[in-house]
Structure formats: C-alpha cells, structure tokens
Short mmCIF file of C-alpha atoms in Angstrom, two decimals:
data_model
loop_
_atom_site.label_atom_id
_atom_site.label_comp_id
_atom_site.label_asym_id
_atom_site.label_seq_id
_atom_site.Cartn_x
_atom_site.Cartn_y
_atom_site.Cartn_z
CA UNK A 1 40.83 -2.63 38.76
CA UNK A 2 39.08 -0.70 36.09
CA UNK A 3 40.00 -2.70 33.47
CA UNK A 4 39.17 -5.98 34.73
CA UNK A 5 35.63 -4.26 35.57
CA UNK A 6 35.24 -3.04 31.93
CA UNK A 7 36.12 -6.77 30.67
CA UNK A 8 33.63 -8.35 33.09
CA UNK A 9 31.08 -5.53 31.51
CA UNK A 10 31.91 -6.38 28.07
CA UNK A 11 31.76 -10.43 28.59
CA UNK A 12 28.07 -9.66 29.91
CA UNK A 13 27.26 -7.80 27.55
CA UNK A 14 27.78 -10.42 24.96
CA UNK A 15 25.91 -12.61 26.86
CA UNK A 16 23.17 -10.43 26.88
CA UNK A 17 23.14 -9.53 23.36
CA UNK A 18 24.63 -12.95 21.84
CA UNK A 19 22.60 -14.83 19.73
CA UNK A 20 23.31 -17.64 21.63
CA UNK A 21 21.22 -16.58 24.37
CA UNK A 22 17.56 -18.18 23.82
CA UNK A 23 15.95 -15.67 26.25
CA UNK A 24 16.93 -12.52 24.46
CA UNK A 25 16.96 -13.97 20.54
CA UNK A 26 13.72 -12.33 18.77
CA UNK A 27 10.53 -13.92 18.61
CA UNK A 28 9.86 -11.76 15.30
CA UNK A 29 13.16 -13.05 13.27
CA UNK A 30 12.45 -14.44 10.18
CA UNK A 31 12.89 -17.70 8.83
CA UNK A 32 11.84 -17.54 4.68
CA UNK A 33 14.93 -15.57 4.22
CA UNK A 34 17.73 -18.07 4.91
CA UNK A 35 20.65 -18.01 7.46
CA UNK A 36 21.12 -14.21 8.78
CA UNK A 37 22.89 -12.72 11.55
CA UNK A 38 19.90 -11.56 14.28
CA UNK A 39 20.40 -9.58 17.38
CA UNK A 40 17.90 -8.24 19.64
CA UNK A 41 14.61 -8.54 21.16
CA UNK A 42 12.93 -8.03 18.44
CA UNK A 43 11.99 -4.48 18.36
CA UNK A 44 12.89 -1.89 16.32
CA UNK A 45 16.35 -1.38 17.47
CA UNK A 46 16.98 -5.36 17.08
CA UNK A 47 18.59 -6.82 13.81
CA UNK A 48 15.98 -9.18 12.49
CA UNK A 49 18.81 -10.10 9.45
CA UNK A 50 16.49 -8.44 6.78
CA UNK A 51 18.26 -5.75 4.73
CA UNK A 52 15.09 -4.89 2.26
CA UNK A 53 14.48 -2.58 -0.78
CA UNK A 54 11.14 -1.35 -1.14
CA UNK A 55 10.42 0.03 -4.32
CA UNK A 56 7.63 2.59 -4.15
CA UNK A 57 7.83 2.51 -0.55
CA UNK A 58 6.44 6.20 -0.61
CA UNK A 59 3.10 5.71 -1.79
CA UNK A 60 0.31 5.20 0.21
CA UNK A 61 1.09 1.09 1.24
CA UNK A 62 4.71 1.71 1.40
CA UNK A 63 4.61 3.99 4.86
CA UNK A 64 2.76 0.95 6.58
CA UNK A 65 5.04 -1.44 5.01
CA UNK A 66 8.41 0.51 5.92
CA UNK A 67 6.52 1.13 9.47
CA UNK A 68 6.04 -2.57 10.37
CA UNK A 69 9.20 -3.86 8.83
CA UNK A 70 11.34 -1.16 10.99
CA UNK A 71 9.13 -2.53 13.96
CA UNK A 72 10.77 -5.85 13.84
CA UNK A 73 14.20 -4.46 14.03
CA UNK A 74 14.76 -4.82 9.73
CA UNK A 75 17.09 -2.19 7.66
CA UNK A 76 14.83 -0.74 4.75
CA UNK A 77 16.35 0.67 1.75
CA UNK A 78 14.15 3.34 0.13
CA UNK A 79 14.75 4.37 -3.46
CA UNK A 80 13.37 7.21 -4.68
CA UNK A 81 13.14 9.84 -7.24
CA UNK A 82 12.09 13.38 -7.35
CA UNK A 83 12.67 15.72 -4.18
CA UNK A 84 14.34 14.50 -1.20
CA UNK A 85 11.34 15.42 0.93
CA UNK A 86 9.59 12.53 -0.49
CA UNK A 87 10.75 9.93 1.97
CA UNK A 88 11.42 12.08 5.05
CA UNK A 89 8.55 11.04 6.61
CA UNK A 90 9.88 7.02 6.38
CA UNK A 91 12.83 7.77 8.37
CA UNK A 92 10.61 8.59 11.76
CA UNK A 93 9.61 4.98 11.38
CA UNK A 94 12.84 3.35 12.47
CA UNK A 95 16.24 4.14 14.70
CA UNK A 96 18.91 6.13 13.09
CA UNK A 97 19.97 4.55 10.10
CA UNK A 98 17.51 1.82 9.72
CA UNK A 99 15.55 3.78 6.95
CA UNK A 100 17.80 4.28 4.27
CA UNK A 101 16.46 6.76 1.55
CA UNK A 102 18.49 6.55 -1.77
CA UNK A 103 18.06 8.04 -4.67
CA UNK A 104 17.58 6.21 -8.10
CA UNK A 105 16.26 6.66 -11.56
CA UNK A 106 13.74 3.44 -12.46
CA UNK A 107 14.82 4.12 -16.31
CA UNK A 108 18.64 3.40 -15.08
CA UNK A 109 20.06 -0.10 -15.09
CA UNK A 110 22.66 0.75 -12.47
CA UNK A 111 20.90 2.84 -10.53
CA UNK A 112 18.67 -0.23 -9.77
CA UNK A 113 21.26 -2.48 -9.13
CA UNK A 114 23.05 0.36 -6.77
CA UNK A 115 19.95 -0.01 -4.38
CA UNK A 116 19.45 -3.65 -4.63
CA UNK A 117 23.51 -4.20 -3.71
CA UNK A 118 22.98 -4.72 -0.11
CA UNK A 119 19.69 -5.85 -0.12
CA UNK A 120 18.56 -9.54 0.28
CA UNK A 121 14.88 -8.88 0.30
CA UNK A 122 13.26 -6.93 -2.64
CA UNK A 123 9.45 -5.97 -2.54
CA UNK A 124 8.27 -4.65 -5.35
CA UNK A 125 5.15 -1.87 -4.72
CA UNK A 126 5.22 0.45 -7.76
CA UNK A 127 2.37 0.97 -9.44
CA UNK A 128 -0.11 3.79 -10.70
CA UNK A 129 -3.59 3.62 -11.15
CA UNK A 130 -4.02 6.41 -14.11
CA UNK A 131 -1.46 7.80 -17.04
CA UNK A 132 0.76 10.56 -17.48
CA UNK A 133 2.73 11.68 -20.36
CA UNK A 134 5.91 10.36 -18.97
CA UNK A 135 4.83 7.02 -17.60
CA UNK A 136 1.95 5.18 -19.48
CA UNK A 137 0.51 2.30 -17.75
CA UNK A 138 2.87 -0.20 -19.49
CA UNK A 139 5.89 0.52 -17.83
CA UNK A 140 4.74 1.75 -14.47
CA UNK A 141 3.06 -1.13 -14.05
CA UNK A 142 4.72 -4.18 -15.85
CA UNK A 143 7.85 -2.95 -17.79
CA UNK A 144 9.54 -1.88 -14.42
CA UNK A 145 8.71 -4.71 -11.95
CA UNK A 146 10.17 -7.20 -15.01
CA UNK A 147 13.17 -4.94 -14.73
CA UNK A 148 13.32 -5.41 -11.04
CA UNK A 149 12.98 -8.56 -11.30
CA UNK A 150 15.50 -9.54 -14.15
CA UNK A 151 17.91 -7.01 -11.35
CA UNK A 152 17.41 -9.27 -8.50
CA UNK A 153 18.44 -12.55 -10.87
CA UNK A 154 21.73 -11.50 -11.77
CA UNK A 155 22.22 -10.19 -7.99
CA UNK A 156 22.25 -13.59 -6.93
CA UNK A 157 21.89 -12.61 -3.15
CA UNK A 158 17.90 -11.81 -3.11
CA UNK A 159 16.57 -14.74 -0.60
CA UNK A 160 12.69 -13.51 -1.12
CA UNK A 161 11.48 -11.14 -3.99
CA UNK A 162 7.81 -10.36 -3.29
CA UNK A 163 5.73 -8.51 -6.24
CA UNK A 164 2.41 -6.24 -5.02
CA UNK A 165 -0.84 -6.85 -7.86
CA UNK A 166 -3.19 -6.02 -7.94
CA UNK A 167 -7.01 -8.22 -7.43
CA UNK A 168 -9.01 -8.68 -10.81
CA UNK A 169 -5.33 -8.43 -12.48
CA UNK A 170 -5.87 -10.28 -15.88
CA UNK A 171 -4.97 -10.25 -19.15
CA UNK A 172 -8.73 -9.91 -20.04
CA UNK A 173 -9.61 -7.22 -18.10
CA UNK A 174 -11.06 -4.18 -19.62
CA UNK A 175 -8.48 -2.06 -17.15
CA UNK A 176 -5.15 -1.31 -19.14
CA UNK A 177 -3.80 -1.32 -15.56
CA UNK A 178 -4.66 -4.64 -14.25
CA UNK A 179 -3.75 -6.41 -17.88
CA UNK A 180 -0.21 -4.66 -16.82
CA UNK A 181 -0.14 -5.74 -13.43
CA UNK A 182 -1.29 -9.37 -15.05
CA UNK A 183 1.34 -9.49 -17.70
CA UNK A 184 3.61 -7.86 -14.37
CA UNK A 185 3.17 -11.02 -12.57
CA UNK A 186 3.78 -13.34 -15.39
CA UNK A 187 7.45 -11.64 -16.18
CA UNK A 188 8.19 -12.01 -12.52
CA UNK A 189 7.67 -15.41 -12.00
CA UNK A 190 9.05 -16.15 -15.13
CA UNK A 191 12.69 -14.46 -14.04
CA UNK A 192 11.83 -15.71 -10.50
CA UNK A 193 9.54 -18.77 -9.96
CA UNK A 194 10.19 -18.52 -6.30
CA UNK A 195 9.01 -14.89 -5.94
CA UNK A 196 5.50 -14.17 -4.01
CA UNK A 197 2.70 -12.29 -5.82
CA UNK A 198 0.15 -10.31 -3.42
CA UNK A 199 -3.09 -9.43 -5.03
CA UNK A 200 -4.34 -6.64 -2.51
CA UNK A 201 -8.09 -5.34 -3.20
CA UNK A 202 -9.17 -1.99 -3.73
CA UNK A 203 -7.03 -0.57 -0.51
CA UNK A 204 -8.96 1.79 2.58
CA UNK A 205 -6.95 4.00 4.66
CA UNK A 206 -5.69 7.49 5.63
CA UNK A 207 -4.29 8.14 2.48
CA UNK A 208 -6.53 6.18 0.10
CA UNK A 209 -7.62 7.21 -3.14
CA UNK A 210 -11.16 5.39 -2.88
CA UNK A 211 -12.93 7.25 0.39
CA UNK A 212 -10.56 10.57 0.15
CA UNK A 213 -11.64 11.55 -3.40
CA UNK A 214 -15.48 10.71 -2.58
CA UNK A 215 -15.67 12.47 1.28
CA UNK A 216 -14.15 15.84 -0.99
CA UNK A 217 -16.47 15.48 -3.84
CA UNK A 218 -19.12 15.64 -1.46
CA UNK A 219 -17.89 18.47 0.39
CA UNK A 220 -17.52 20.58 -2.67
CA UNK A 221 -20.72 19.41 -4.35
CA UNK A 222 -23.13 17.73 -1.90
CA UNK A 223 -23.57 14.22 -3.91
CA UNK A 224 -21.69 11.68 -4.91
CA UNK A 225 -21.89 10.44 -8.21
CA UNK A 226 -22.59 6.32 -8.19
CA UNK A 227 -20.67 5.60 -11.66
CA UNK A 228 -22.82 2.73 -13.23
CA UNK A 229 -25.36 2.67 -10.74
CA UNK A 230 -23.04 1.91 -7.75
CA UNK A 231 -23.99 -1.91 -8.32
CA UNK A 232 -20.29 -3.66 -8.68
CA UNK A 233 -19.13 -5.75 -6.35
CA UNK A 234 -15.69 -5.56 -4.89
CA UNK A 235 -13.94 -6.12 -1.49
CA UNK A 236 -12.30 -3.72 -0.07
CA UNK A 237 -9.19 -4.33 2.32
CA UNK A 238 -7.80 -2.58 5.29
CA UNK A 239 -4.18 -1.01 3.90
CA UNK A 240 -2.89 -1.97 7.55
CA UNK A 241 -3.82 -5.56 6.42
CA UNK A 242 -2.10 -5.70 3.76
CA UNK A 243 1.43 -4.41 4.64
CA UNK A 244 1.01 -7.19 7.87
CA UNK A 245 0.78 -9.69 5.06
CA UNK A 246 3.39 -9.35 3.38
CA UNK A 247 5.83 -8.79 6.62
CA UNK A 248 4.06 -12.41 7.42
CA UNK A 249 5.09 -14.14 4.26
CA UNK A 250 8.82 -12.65 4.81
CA UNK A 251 8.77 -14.14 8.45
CA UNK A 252 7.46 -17.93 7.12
CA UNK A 253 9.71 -20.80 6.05
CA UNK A 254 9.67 -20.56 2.99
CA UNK A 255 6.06 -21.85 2.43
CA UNK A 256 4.44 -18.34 0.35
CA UNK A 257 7.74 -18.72 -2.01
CA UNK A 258 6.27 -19.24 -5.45
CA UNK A 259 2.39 -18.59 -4.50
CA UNK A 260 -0.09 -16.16 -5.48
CA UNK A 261 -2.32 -14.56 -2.65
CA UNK A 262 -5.47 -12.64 -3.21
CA UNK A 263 -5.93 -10.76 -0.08
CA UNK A 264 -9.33 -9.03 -0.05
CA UNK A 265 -11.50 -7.72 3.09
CA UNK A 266 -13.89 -10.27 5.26
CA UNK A 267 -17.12 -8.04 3.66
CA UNK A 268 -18.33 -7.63 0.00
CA UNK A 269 -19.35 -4.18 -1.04
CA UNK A 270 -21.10 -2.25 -3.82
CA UNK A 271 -19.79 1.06 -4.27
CA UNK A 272 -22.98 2.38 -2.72
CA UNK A 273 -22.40 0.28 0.14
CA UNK A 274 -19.39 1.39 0.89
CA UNK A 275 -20.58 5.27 -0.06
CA UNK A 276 -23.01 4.76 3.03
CA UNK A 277 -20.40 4.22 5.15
CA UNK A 278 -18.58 7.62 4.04
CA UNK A 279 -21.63 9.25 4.75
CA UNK A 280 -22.18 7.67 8.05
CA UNK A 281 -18.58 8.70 9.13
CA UNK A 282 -18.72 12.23 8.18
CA UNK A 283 -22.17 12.49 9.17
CA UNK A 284 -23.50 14.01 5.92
CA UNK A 285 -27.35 12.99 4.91
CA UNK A 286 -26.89 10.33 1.62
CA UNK A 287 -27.07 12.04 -1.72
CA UNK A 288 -26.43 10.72 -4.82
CA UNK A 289 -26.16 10.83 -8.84
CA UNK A 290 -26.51 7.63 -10.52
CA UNK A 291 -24.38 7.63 -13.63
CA UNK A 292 -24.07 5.52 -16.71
CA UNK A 293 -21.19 3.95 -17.81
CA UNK A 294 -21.52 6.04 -21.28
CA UNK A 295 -21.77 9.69 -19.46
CA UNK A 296 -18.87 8.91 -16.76
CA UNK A 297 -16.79 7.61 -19.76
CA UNK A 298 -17.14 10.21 -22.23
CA UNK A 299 -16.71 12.64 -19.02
CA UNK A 300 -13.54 10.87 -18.19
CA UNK A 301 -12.08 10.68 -21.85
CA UNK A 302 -10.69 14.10 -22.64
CA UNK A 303 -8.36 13.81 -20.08
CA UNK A 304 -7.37 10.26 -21.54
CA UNK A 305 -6.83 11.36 -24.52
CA UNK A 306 -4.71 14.67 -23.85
CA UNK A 307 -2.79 13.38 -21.85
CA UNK A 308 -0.22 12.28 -24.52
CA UNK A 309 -0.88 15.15 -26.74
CA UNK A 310 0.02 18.00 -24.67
CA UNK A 311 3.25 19.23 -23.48
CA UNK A 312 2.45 20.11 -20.03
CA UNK A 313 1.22 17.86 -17.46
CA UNK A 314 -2.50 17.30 -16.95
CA UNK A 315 -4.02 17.26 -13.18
CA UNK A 316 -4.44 14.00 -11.84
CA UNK A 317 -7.84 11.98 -12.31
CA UNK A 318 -10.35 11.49 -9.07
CA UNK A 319 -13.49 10.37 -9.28
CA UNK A 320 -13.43 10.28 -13.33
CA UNK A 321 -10.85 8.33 -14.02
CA UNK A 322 -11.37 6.66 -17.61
CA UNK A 323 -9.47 3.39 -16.20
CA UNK A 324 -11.18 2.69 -13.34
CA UNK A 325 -14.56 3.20 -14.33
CA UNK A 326 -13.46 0.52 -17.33
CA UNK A 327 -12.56 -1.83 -14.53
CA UNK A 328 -16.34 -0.83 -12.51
CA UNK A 329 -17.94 -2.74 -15.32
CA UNK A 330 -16.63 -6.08 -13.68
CA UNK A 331 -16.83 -7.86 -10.04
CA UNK A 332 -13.35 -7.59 -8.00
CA UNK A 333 -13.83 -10.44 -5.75
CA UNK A 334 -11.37 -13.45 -4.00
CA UNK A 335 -11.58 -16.33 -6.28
CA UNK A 336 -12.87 -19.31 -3.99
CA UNK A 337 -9.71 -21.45 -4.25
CA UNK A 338 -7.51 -18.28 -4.08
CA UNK A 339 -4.97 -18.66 -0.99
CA UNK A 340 -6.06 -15.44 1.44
CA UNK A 341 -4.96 -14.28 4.92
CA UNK A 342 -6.49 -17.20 6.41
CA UNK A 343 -3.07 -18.87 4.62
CA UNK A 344 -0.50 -16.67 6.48
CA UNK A 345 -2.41 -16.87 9.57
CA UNK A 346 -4.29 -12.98 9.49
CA UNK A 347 -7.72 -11.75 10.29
CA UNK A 348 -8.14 -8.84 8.18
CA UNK A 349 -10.06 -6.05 9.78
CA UNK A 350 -13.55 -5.52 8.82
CA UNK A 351 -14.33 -1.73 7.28
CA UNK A 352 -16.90 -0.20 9.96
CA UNK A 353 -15.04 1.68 12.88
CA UNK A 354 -11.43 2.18 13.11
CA UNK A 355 -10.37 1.81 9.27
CA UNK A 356 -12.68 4.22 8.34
CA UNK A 357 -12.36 6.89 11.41
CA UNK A 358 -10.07 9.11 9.41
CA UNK A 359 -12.78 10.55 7.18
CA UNK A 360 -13.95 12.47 10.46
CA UNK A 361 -11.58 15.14 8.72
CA UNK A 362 -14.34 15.86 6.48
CA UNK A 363 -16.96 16.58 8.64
CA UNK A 364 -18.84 20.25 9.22
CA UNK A 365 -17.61 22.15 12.06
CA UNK A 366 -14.92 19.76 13.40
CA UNK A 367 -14.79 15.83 14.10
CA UNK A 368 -17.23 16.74 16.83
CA UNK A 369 -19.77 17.73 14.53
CA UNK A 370 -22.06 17.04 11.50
CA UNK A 371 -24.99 17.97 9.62
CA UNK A 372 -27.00 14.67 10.88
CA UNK A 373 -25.68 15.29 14.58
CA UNK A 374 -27.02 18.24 15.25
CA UNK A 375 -28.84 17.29 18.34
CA UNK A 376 -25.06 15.97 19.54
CA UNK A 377 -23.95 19.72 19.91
CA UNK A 378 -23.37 20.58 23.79
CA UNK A 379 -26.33 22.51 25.37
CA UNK A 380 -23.61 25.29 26.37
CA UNK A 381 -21.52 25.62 23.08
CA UNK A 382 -23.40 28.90 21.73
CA UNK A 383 -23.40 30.25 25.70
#
C-alpha cells in the first residue's frame, strides 16, 4: 500500500514539475540561448536553462546583474580573484548552489577556460575606470575581454557572449579608458560577430562612484568642486536599468545577437545638474568651486604619473581622477540612431526619487535630518 502511494506521488510530481506541463513551464525562460532543459515557475528556485559566467560580477553592476539573473531561476558562475570574501555577498542572491563563486587568475589561460567549462552564457563586465601599477588601462579594459572572448570561440558551447562598454567608447576619445573599451568591442566582435555590446552611461546607484565620491567630498569640505565649469553634458543611467537590460537581451530570440546598444537615462545632465540633485537629497545648501580643466589636471597628474614609478600601491583616485576629467572635456550622449531600451522593450528610470534615495546616508544628524530642514525637526525632539 505504501509503495503504490509513493509511485502515485512520484507520477504527480512529474506532472507537476514536467516541462510538458504548459501551466507550470516559466514565463521568464529564455529563448536567445538555444534549446535548454527548463523547470520551474520561473523563480529563483526554477531552472531557466542558463548556466552563465559573469566576469567582474563583483563590482558595483555585477551584484544587480547576479541578483536578477538568480531571480529567474539561472545558475551564475562567479570568478574571482583576491580574498574569498569578495563574492560572499552574491551567494544571498540565489538558492543553494545557484551562485557559484570560483576562483581564477585573468592572466591564466586555463583558469579562464576552467570557469567558462560549464557555462553557455558569458557576460563580460570587467573594467576599471583609473590605473594601477599592476593593471594599466590596456588590459583591464581591452586585452582581457579579447581574451575572453578568443576563450568562448574555442569553447564552442557559448550560445550568447554579451560584452559591457562603455558610452562615448571611441578610438578618438581623449579617455585612455574608453579608446580601450572601443578597441574592446572591436576584438570581440571580431572573435564573435554574434556577441552583444552594451554601452551603459555614466552608472547611479548605491555603490556608484559618481554621487558617492561627491556627497563625501562635501561632507569633509563643504563644496564641491565643478571640474571645467560643470557644463558637460552626459546622461546618466539607473545601474538597476542596466543589469534589466542585459537579462532582456539574454531572454530575446536571438534579435540583440550582433548589435550594439547605447543605453543611457531618459534625462540629460550637466554635472551641476546632477550636483543639485546630491544636494537636494542630502539636504546640504549648494556650494561650489568652479575649476578649470588646467588646475583639476595638473591636480590629478602626480598620481598619474607615480603610479608606475613606485613600488607600493597608490590610493585610488575620486574626484581627481586624471582620466575622467580628460573624458569631461567631451559630451557623453545616445547617438540618435543608436538602438536604446526602447529596443529591448525597457523604460529606464528617471534620476529624481528612488535612484538617488541612498545618498540620505550622508545627511547631518540622520536620514531624518539636514542642514536645509531644520524647520522639519519634531517640536519634542530636544524635550
């Protein structure tokens, strides 16, 4: 009697579970990434068939990648080098074993092709906005991804390969960075014709390295410096945004394979736009120091030029950073025939509210509070 009961159990439950079963298939299975086994509702403890390697999955867009690709039920491999403690955080993001941390060395042939071996979806997110003795901007930001790339070839089994840009990537840009991320994208598709290339904007978020380094200069200081007069124009993009793009062009049908996609915010800013904003959220009375391109350069340069000659390692640039204030001397915008989010189907958030509601960490007395505010303090708080 018990056993016929546990076969009767069993044959449901493969009814349940069985991808033949419309009802219970997932709606968030994707299709750009050929014929793969899928089980589940779709959530995170579904199999959605993807099995993907996310290189530099633990810098600031790699946690909202690795979140929204364990959502949909997807296994994500997570190389890494350094301390072990640099991915724990990635493994709260999905059920047991569907974050996968694994050690690698990006200098090491093998080592790449150790965490690409079970993969059939490789995004490509490494890249580094300023120098160090070990890494210049060459191979951080172009040498490795044609490495990845060249990887992925000879695997054989990589359905999608997607490559993360950079916007205002060129070959004649006055950034060392985005000539690497250009020359980047032109070794990719040359290995890989049918890879993607996102082009994300200047990137906002909890993490960033834009409204974070600007809301603690101000705290320390009480103005913020408006490199060049604060009169570029850029767009900045919602980091949330970005990671949903690229989990869209995965779940397509194949129709982002081989395309470029600039994906920049609905708004265009000047840095002193968006500086107004900062000071808005943390509720701080505007104060700045316009600065010429000469001063902020030859401020930034020392550190550019030790940075090789030294044999310890220098602190890491904020504000004066020699490369970006190279790349301030130029507009960062969507090209009008670019394809955007409007092309995978995505609204992109705009900048004012939510986005930007992490920078109450920086304001006087507690998110509560604020130097402009004052009359917002309760009646009863010094009773």
């Amino acid at each position: 009697m018990e056993s016929q009961i546990t076969v009767k159990f069993l044959r449901l439950t493969f009814l349940v579970n069985g991808s033949d079963n419309r009802r219970y298939s997932s709606s968030l299975a994707t299709k750009g990434v050929g014929h793969l086994a899928r089980k589940g509702t779709g959530g995170r403890s579904s199999v959605s068939g993807i099995v993907a390697t996310v290189f530099g999955a633990t810098g600031f867009l790699g946690r909202y990648l690795v979140q929204q690709l364990a959502k949909m039920g997807s296994q994500v491999l997570v190389p890494f080098r350094g301390s072990e403690d640099n991915p724990r955080h990635l493994k709260l993001m999905g059920d047991l074993g569907q974050v996968v941390p694994m050690k690698f060395d990006p200098r090491d042939e093998d080592s790449i092709k150790a965490v690409m071996a079970k993969a059939n979806v490789v995004i490509n997110l490494i890249g580094r906005e300023y120098e160090t003795r070990n890494f210049s901007f060459e191979e951080v930001n172009h040498h490795m991804a044609e490495k990845l790339a060249l990887v992925a070839k000879e695997h054989g089994g990589i359905m999608r390969f997607i490559q993360v840009s950079c916007l205002g990537a060129s070959v004649s840009s006055p950034s060392r960075m985005q000539r690497a991320k250009a020359a980047a994208e032109e070794a990719v598709l040359s290995a890989l014709p049918e890879a993607t290339v996102m082009r994300p904007a200047t990137m906002i978020g909890t993490e960033d390295r834009i409204l974070n380094p600007w809301a603690m200069f101000v705290k320390k200081y009480g103005f913020l410096p408006l490199i060049g007069g604060g009169t570029n124009k850029f767009q900045p993009v919602y980091v949330v945004d970005v990671a949903a793009a690229i989990v869209a062009a995965l779940k397509d049908d194949g129709s982002s394979m081989g395309k470029t996609y600039e994906l920049g915010g609905p708004d265009v800013f000047t840095p002193h736009d968006l500086a107004e904003i900062m000071f808005d959220m943390i509720r701080e009375w505007p104060r700045y120091v316009k600065l010429p391109f000469p001063i902020a350069k030859a401020m930034a340069g020392p550190r550019d030029f030790m940075v090789n000659k030294v044999p310890f390692p220098l602190p890491s640039p904020q504000i004066f950073n020699l490369d970006q204030i190279n790349a301030l001397t130029t507009d960062t915008l969507v090209s009008d025939k670019a394809l955007t989010f409007q092309d995978l189907d995505l609204v992109p958030h705009k900048l004012k509210g939510y986005p930007v509601e992490f920078l109450i960490q920086y304001r006087k007395g507690g998110p509560n509070f604020g130097s402009t505010v004052s009359e917002k303090i309760p009646t009863d708080f010094y009773n």
